[in-house]
PDB file of C-alpha atoms in Angstrom:
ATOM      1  CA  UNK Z   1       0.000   0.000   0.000  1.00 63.00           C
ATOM      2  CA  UNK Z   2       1.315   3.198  -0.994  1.00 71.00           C
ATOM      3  CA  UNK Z   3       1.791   5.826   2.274  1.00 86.00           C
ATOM      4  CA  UNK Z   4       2.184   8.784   0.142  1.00 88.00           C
ATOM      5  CA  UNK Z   5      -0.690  11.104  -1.361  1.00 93.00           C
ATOM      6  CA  UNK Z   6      -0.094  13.027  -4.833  1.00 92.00           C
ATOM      7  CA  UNK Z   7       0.017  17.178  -5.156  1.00 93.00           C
ATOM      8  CA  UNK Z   8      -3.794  16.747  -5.581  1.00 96.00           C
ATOM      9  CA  UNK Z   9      -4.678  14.566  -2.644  1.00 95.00           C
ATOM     10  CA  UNK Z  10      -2.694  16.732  -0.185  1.00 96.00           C
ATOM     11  CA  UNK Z  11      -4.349  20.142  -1.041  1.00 97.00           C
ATOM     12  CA  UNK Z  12      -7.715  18.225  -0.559  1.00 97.00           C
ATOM     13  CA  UNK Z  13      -7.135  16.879   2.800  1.00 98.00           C
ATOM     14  CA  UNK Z  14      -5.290  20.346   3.568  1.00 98.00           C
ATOM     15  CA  UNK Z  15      -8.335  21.988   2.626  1.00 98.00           C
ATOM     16  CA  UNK Z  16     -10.978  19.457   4.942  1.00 98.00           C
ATOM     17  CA  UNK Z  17      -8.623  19.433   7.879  1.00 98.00           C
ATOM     18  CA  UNK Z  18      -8.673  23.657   7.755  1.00 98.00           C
ATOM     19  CA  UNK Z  19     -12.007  23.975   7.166  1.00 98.00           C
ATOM     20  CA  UNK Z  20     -12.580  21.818  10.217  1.00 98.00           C
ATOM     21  CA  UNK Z  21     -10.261  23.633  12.336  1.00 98.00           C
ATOM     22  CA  UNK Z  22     -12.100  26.960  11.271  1.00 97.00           C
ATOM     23  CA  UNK Z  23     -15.096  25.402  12.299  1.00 97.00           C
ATOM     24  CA  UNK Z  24     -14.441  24.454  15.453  1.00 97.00           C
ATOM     25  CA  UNK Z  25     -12.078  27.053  17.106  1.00 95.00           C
ATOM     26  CA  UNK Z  26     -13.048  25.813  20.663  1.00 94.00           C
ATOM     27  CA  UNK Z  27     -10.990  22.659  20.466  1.00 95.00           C
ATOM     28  CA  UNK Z  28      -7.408  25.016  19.610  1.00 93.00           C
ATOM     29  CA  UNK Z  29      -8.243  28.745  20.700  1.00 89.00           C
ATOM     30  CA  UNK Z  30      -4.451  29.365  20.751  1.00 91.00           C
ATOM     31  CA  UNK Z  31      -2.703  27.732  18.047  1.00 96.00           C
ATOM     32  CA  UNK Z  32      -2.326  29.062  14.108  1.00 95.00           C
ATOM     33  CA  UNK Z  33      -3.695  27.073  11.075  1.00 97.00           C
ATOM     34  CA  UNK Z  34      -0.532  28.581   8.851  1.00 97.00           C
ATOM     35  CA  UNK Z  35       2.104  27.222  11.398  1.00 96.00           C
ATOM     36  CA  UNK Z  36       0.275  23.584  11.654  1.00 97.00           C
ATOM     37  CA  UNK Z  37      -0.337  23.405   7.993  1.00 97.00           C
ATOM     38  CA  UNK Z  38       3.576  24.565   7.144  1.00 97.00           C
ATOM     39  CA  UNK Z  39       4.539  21.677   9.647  1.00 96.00           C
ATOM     40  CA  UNK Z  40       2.376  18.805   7.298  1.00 97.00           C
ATOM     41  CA  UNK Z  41       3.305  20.259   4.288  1.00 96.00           C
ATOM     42  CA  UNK Z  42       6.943  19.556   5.951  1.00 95.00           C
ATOM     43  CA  UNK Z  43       5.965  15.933   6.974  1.00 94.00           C
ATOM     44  CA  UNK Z  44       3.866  14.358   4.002  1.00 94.00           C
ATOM     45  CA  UNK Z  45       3.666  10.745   5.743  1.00 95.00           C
ATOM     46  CA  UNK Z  46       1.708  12.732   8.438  1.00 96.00           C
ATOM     47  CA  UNK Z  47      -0.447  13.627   5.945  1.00 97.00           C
ATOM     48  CA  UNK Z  48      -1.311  10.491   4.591  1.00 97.00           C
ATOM     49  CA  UNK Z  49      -2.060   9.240   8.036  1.00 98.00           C
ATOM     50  CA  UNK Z  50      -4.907  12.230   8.457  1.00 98.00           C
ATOM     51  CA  UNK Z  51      -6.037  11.096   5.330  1.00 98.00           C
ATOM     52  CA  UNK Z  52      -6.850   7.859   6.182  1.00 97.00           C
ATOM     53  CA  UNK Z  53      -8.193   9.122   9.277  1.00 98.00           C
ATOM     54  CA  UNK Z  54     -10.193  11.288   7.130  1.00 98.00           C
ATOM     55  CA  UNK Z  55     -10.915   8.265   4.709  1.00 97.00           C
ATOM     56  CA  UNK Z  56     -12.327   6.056   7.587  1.00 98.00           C
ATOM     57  CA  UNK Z  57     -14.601   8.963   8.742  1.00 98.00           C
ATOM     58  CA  UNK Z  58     -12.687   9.385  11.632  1.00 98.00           C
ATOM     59  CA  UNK Z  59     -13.321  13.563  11.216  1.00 98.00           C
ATOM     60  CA  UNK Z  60      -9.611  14.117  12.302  1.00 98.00           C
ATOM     61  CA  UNK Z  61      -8.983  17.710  14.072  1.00 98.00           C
ATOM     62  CA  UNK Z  62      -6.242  19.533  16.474  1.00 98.00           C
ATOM     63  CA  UNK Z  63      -6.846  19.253  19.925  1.00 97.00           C
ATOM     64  CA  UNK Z  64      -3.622  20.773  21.038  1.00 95.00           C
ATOM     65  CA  UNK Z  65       0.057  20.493  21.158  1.00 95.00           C
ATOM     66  CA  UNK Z  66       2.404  18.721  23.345  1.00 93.00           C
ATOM     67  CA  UNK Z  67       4.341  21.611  25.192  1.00 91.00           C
ATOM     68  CA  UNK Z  68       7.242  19.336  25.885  1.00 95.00           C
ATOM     69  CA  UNK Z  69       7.835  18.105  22.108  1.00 95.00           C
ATOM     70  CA  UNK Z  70       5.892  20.781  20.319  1.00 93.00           C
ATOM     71  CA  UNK Z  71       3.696  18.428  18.065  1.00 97.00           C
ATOM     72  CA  UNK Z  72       0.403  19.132  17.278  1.00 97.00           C
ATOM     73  CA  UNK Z  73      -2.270  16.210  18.246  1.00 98.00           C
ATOM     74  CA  UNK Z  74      -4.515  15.233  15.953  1.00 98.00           C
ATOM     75  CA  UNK Z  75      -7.833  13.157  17.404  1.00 98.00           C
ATOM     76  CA  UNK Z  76     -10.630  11.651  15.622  1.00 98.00           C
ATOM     77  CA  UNK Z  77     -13.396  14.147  16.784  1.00 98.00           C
ATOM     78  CA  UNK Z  78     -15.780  12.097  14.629  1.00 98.00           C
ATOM     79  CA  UNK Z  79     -19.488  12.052  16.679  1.00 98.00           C
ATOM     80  CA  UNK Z  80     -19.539   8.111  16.855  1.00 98.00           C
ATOM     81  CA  UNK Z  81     -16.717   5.721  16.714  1.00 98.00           C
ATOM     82  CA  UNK Z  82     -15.365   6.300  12.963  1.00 98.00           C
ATOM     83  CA  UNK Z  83     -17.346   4.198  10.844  1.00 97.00           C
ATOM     84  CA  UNK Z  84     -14.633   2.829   8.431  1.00 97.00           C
ATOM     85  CA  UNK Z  85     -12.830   1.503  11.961  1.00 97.00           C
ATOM     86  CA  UNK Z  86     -15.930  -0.325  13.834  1.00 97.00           C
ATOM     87  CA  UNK Z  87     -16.561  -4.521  14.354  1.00 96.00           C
ATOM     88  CA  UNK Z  88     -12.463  -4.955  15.190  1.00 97.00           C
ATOM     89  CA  UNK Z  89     -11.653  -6.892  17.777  1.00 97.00           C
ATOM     90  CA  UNK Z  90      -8.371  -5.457  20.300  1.00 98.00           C
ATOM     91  CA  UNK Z  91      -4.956  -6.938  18.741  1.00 97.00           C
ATOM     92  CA  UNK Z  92      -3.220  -9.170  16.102  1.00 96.00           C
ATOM     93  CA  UNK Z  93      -3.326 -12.135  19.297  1.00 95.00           C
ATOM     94  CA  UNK Z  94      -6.870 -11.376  19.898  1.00 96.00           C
ATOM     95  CA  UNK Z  95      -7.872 -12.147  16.034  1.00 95.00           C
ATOM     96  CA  UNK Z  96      -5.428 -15.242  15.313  1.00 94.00           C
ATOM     97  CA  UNK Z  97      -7.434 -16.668  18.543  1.00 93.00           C
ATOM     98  CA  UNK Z  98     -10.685 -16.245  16.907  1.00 89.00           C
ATOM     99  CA  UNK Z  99     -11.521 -19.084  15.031  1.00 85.00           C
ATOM    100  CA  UNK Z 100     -15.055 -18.246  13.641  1.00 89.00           C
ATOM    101  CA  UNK Z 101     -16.747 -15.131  12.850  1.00 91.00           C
ATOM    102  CA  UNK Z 102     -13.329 -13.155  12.576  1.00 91.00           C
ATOM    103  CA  UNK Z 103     -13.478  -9.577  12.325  1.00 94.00           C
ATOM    104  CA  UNK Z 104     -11.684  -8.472   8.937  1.00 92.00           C
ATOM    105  CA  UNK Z 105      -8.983  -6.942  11.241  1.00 96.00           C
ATOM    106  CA  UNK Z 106      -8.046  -5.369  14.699  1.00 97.00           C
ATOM    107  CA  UNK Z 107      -8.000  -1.955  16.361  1.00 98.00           C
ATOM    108  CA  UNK Z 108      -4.106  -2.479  16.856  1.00 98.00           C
ATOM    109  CA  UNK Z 109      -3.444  -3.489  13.767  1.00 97.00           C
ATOM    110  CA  UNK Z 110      -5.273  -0.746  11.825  1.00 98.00           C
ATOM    111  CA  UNK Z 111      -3.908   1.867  14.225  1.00 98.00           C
ATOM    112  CA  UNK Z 112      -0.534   0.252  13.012  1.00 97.00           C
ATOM    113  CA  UNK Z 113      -1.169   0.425   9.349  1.00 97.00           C
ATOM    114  CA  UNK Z 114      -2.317   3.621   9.659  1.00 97.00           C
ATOM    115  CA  UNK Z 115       0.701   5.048  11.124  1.00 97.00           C
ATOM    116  CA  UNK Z 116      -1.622   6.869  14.344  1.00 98.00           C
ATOM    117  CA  UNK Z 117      -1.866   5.547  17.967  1.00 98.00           C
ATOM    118  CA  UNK Z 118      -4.857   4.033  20.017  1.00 98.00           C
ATOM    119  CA  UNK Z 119      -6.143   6.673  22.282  1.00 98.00           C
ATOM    120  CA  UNK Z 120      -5.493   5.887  25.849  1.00 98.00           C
ATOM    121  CA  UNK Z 121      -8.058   6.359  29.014  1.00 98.00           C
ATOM    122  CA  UNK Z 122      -6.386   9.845  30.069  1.00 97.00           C
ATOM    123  CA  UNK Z 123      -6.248  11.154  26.243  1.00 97.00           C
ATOM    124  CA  UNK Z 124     -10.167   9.607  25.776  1.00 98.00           C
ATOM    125  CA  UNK Z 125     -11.347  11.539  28.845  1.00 98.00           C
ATOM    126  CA  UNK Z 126      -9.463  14.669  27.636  1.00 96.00           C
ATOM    127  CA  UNK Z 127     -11.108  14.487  24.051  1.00 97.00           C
ATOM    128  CA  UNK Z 128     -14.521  14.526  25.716  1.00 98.00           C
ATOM    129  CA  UNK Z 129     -13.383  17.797  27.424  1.00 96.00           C
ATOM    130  CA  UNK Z 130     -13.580  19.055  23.946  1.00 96.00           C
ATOM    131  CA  UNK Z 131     -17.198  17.798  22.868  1.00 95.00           C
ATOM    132  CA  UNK Z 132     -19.475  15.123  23.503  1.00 94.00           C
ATOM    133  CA  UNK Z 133     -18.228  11.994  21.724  1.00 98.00           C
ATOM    134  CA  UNK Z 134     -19.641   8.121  21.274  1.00 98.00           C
ATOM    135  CA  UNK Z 135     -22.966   8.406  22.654  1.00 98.00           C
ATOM    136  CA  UNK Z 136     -24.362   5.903  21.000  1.00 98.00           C
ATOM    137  CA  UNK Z 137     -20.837   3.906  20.175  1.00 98.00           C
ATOM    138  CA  UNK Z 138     -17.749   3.000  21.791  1.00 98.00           C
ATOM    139  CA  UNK Z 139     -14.043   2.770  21.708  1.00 98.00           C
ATOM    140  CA  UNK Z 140     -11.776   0.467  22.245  1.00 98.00           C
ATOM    141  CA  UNK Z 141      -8.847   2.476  24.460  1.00 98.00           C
ATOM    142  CA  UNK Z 142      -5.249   1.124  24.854  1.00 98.00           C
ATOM    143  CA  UNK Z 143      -4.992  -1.313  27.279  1.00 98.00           C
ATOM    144  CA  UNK Z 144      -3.049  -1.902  30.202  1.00 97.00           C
ATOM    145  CA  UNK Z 145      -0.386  -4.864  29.606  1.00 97.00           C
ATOM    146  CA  UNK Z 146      -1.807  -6.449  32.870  1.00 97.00           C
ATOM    147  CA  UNK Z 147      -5.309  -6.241  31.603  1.00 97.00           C
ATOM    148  CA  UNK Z 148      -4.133  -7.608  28.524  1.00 98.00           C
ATOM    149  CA  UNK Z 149      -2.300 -10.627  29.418  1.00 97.00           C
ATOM    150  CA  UNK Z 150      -5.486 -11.863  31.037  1.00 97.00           C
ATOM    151  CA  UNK Z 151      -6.924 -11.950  27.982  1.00 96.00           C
ATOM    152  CA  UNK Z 152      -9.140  -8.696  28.104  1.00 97.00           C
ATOM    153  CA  UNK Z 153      -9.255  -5.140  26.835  1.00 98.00           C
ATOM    154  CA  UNK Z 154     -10.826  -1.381  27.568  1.00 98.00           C
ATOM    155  CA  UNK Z 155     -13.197   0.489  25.589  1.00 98.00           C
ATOM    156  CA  UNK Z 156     -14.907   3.534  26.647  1.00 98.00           C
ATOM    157  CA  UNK Z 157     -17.846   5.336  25.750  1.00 98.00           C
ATOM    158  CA  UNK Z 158     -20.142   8.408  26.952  1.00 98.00           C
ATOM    159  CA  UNK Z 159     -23.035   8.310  28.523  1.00 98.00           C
ATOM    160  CA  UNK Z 160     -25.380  10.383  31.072  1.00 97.00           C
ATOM    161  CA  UNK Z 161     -22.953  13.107  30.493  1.00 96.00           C
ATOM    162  CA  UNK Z 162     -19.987  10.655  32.378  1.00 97.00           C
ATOM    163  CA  UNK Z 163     -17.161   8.842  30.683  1.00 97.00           C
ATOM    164  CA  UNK Z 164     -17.045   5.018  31.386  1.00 98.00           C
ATOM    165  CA  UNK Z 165     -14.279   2.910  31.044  1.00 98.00           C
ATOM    166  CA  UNK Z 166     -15.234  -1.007  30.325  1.00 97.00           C
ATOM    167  CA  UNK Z 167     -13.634  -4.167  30.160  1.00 97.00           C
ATOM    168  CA  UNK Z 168     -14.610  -7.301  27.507  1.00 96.00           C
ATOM    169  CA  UNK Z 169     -12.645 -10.126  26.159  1.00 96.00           C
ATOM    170  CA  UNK Z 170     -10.410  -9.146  23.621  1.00 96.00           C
ATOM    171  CA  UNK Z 171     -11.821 -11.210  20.760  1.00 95.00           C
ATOM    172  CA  UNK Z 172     -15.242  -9.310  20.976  1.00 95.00           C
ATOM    173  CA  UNK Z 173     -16.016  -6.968  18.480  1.00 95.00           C
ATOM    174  CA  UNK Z 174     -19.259  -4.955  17.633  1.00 96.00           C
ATOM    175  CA  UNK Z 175     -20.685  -3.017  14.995  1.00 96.00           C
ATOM    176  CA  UNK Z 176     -21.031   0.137  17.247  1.00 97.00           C
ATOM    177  CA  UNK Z 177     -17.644  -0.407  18.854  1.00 98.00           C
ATOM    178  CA  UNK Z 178     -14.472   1.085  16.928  1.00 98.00           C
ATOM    179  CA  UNK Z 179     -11.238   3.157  17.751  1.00 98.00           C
ATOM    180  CA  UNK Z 180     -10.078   6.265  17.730  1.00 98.00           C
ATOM    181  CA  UNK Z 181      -6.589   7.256  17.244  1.00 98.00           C
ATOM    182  CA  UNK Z 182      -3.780  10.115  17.821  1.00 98.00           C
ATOM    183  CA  UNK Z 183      -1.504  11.276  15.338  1.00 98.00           C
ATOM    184  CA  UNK Z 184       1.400  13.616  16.627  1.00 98.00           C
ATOM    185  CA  UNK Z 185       2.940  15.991  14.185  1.00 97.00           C
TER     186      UNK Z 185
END
């Protein structure tokens, strides 16, 4: 799979991703569109990662920057768990254990392929500072090692304005239940 986007491509995901960021000031009241778009422009593989965040309706936005490494963070700020990610089990171990009804792939694995990373609980909880997100849907969330070498995983979810954090085997997967991912640039 190619992880590059042509001349074309780029100005049209430029164009969505500040249009979005126009749109909804209240999630980056401080930073500049000109300074994060000269830093993709700079970085083309980060690009092609908010495209296919973009491509699996993930409705990728800025939600910050790190003040230690200077990167802007990019979230899914999709409504519901992105559509083109949902009915994935956890990981690469929890699919190979699966022997019928296997998801097409994993939340892990697509995060991989992507090049973006699984939210975790603390970055989850922070997103829904920023809006009200998966209230009718849920995410799987990165999961502890511990948690995960017993076999389960964490997704989260909100609901009667309260973020939960749940627990389920790792093979499960569900049609309202996807990911949603970080990409640092």
């Amino acid at each position: 799979m190619k992880k590059e986007l042509t001349a074309n491509e780029q100005e049209e995901i430029l164009t969505t991703l500040e249009k979005r960021f126009e749109k909804n000031i209240n999630r980056h009241k401080d930073l500049d569109w000109k300074t994060i778009e000269a830093k993709l422009k700079a970085n083309p593989e980060k690009l092609w990662s908010l495209d296919e965040m973009e491509r699996t309706e993930g409705e990728p936005d800025v939600i910050g920057c790190d003040e230690k490494t200077k990167e802007y963070l990019f979230a899914d700020c999709s409504p519901e768990s992105p559509k083109g990610r949902r009915s994935v089990c956890y990981d690469h171990e929890a699919l190979e254990k699966r022997k019928e009804h296997k998801p097409v792939n994993s939340a892990i694995n697509m995060a991989e392929e992507m090049g973006i990373e699984i939210l975790n609980e603390e970055q989850y909880k922070q997103l829904q500072k920023l809006g009200k997100f998966d209230t009718k849907t849920s995410s799987w969330i990165l999961t502890p090692p511990e948690i995960r070498k017993l076999g389960g995983a964490i997704f989260s979810d909100f609901r009667y304005n309260t973020v939960f954090v749940y627990h389920n085997g790792a093979e499960s997967y569900y049609a309202a239940r996807g990911f949603r991912g970080l990409l640092r640039v």
